[in-house]
CSV table of C-alpha atoms in Angstrom, one decimal:
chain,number,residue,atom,x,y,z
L,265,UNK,CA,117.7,104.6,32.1
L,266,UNK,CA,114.1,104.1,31.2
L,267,UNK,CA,113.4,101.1,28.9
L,268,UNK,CA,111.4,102.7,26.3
L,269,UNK,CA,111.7,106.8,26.3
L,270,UNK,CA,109.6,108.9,24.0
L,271,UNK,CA,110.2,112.6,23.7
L,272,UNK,CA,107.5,114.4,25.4
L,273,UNK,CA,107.0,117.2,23.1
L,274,UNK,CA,104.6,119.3,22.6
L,275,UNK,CA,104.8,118.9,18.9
L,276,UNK,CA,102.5,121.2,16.8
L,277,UNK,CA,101.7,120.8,13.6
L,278,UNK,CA,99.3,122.5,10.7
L,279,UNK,CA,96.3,120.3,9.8
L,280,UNK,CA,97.0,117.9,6.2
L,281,UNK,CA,100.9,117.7,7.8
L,282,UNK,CA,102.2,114.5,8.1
L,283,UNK,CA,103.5,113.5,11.8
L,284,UNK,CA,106.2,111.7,12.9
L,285,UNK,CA,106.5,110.3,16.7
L,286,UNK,CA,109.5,108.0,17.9
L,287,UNK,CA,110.6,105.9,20.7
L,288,UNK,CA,113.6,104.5,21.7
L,289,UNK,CA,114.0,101.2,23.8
L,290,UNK,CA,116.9,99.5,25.4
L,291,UNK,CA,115.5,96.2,26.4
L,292,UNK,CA,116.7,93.7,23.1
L,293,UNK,CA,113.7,91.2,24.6
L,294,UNK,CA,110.9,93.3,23.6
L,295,UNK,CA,108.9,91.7,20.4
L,296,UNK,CA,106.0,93.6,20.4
L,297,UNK,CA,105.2,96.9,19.9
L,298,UNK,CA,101.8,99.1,20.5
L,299,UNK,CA,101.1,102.8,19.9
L,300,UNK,CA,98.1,103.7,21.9
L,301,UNK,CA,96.3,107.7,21.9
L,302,UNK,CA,94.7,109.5,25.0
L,303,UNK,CA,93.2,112.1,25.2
L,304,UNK,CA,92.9,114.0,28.3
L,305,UNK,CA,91.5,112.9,30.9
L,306,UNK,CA,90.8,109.6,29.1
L,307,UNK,CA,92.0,105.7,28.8
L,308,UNK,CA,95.0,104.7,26.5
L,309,UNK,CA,93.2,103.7,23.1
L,310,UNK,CA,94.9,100.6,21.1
L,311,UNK,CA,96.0,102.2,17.8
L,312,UNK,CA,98.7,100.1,16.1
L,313,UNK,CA,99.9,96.5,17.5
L,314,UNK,CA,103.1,95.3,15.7
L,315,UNK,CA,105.6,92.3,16.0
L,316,UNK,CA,109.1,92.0,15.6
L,317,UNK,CA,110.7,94.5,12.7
L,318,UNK,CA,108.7,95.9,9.6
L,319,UNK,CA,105.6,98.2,8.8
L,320,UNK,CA,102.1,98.3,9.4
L,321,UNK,CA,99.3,100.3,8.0
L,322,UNK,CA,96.0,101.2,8.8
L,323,UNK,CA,94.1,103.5,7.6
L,324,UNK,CA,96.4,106.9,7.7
L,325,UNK,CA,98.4,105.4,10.6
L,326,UNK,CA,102.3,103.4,9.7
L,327,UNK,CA,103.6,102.2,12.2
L,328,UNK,CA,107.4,100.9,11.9
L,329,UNK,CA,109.9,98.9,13.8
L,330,UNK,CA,113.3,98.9,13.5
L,331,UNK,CA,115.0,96.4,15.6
L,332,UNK,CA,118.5,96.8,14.7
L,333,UNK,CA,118.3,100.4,15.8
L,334,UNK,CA,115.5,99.9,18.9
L,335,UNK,CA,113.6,102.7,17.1
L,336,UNK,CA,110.0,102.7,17.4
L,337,UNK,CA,108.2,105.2,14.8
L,338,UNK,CA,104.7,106.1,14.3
L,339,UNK,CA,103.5,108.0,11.4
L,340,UNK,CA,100.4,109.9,10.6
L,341,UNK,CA,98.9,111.1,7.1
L,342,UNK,CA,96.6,114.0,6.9
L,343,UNK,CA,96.3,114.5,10.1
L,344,UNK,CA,93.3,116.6,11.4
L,345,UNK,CA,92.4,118.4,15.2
L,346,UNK,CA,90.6,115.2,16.6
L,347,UNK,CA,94.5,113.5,16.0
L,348,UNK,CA,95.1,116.4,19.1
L,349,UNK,CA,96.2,113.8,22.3
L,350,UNK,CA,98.8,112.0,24.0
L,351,UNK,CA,100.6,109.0,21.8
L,352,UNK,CA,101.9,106.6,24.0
L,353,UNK,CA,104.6,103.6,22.4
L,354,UNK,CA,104.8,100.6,24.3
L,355,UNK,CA,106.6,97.7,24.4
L,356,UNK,CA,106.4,94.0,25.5
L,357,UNK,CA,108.9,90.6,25.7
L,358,UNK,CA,108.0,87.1,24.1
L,359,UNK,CA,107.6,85.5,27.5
L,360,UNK,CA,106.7,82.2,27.5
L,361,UNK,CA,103.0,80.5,27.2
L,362,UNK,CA,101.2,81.2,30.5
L,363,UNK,CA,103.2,84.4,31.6
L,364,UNK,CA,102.1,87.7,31.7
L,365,UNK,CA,101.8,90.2,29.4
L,366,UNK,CA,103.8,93.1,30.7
L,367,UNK,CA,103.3,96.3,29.0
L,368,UNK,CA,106.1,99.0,29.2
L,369,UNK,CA,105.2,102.3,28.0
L,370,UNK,CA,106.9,105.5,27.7
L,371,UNK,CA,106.1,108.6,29.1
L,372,UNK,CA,104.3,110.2,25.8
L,373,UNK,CA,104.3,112.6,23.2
L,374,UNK,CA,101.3,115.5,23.2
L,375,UNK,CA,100.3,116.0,20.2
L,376,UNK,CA,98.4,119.6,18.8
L,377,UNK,CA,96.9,119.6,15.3
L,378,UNK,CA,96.2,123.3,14.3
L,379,UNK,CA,93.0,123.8,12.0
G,178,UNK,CA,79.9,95.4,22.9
G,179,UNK,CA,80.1,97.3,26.3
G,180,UNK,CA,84.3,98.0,26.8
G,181,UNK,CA,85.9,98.0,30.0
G,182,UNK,CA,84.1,99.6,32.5
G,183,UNK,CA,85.4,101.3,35.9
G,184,UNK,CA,84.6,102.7,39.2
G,185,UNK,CA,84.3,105.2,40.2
G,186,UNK,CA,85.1,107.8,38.2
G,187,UNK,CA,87.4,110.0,40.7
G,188,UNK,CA,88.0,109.8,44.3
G,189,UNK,CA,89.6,111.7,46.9
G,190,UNK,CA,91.2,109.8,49.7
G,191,UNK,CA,92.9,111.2,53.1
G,192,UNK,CA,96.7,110.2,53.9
G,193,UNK,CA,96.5,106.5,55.7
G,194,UNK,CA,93.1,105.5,54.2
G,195,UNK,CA,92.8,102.3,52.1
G,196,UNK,CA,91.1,102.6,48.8
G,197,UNK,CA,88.7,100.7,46.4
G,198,UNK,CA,88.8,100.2,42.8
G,199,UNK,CA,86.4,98.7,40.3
G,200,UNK,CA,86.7,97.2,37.2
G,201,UNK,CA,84.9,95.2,34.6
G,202,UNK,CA,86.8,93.6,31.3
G,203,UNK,CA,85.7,93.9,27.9
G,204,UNK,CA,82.7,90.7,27.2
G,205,UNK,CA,84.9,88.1,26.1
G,206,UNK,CA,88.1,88.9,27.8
G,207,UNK,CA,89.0,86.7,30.9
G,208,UNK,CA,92.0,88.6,32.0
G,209,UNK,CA,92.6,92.3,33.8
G,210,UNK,CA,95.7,94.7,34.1
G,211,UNK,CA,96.4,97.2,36.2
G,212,UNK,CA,98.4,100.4,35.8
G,213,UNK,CA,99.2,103.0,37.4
G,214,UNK,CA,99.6,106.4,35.9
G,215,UNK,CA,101.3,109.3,37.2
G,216,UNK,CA,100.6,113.0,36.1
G,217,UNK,CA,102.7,113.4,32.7
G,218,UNK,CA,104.0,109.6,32.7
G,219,UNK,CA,102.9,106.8,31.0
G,220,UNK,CA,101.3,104.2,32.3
G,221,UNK,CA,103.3,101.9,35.0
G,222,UNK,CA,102.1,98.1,35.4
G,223,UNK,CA,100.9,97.0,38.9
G,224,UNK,CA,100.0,93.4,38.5
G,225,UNK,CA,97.5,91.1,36.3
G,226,UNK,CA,95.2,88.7,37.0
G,227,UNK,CA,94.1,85.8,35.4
G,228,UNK,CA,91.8,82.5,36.9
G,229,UNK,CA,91.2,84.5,39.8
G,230,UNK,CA,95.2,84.8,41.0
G,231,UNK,CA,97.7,87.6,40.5
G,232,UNK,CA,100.3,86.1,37.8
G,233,UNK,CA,102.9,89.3,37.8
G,234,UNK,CA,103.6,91.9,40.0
G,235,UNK,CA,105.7,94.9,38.4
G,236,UNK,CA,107.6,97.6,41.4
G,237,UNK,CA,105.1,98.1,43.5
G,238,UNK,CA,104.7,97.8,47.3
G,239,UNK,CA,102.3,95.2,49.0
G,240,UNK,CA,99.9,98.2,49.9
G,241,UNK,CA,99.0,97.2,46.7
G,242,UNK,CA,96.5,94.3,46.2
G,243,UNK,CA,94.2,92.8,44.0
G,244,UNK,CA,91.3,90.4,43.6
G,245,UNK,CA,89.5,88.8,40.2
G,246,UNK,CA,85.9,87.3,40.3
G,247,UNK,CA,84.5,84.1,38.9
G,248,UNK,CA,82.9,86.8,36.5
G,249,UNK,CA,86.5,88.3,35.7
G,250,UNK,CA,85.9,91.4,36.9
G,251,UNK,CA,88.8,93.1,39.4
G,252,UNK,CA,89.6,94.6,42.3
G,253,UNK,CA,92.3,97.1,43.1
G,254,UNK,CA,92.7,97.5,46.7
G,255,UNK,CA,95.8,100.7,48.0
G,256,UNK,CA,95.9,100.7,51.7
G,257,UNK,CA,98.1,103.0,53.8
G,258,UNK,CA,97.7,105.5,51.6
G,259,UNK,CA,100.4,108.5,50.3
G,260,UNK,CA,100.7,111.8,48.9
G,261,UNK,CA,102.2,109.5,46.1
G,262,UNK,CA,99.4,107.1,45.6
G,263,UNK,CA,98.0,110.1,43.7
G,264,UNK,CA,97.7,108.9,39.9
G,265,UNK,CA,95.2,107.7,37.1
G,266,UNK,CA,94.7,103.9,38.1
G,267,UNK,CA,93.9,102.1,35.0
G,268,UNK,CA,92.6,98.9,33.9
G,269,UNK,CA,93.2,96.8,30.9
G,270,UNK,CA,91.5,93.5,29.8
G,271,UNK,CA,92.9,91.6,27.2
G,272,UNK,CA,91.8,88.1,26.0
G,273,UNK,CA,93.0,84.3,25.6
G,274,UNK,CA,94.7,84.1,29.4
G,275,UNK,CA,96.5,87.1,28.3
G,276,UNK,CA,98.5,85.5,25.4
G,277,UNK,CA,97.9,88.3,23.6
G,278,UNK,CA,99.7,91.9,24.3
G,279,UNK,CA,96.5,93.6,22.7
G,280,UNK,CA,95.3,95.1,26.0
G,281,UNK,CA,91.9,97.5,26.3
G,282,UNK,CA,92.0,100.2,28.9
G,283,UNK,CA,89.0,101.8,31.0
G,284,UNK,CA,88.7,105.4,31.1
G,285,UNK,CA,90.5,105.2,34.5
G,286,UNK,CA,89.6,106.5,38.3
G,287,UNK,CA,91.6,109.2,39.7
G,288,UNK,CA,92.8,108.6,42.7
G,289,UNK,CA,93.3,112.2,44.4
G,290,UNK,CA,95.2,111.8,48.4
G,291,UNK,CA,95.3,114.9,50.4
């Protein structure tokens, strides 16, 4: 079992429709939580960066975090063709002061936004 | 503010050869990343470097090596190379000896073995 698996899609939606992509994770260490978009052929691009459980807004992105249920959810408002791209979650551990910063992603979710 | 920077842009290496990669970090950030991704996968974490010594190594062989400059920059070195070597190499740079899990990515080199 993967330690943080996304549901690879494709998911299409109308332009103006509000999206919803979701990750799962297993590992009950992770504290942090990223969503990052890529388009092809491209680098991952830092979208969201959350800690522990709540929301976080920016913009027309939410992201959420629900610990208790390991559910990792991303949320976009209004969303328009250049949203079109790969949404990669990703997850990392508290590890202590001086150790490494190990990102764990999942495998993605390809996004189309129809004009 | 010049972001990461990487090089080259593509390659395409023959089975056995040892490979090359380049990378630059983001002005201001003293530590590099690199992943490995595979066609339709998300990124997979090689190893990271930080005052010019490898501080974590994720599943991967010791074909795969690294170096980080004085100037932070990187090194990715694959020798012995495979049909599976064949991926989007990626760096990240992220600041503060990495205390941070906000991590930048380069556009990537693709790494192409025949």
């Amino acid at each position: 079992q993967k330690e943080v698996e996304q549901d690879p899609g494709p998911l299409s939606v109308p332009e103006g429709a509000i999206v919803s992509l979701n990750c799962t994770y297993s590992n009950s260490a992770f504290q942090y939580f990223m969503w990052y978009r890529q388009y092809s052929r491209k680098g991952p691009e830092l979208l969201m960066y959350t800690y522990s459980s709540g929301n976080k807004e920016d913009g027309r992105f939410t992201a959420q975090v629900d610990k208790s249920s390991k559910y990792i959810s991303l949320f976009i408002r209004d969303s328009q063709p250049s949203d079109s791209a790969t949404y990669l979650c990703a997850s990392g551990g508290a590890y202590p002061s001086g150790s490494a910063r190990q990102l764990t992603f999942g495998s993605g979710t390809q996004l189309t936004v129809l004009p | 503010d010049a972001g990461v920077t990487q090089s080259p842009t593509h390659l395409i290496k023959t089975r056995g050869q040892q490979v090359t990669l380049r990378c630059s970090p983001k002005s201001g950030h003293d530590t590099v990343s690199w992943y490995q991704q595979a066609l339709g996968q998300g990124p997979q974490f090689i190893f990271q470097y930080y005052e010019e010594e490898e501080r974590q190594r994720g599943n991967f062989p010791d074909r795969f090596s690294g170096h980080q400059f004085p100037n932070y920059s990187s090194e990715l070195n694959v020798n012995a190379l495979l049909l599976g070597d064949s991926a989007l190499y990626l760096c990240a740079s992220s600041p503060t000896g990495g205390a941070s899990y906000e991590q930048y990515f380069g556009p990537g080199t693709r790494l192409t073995v025949t």
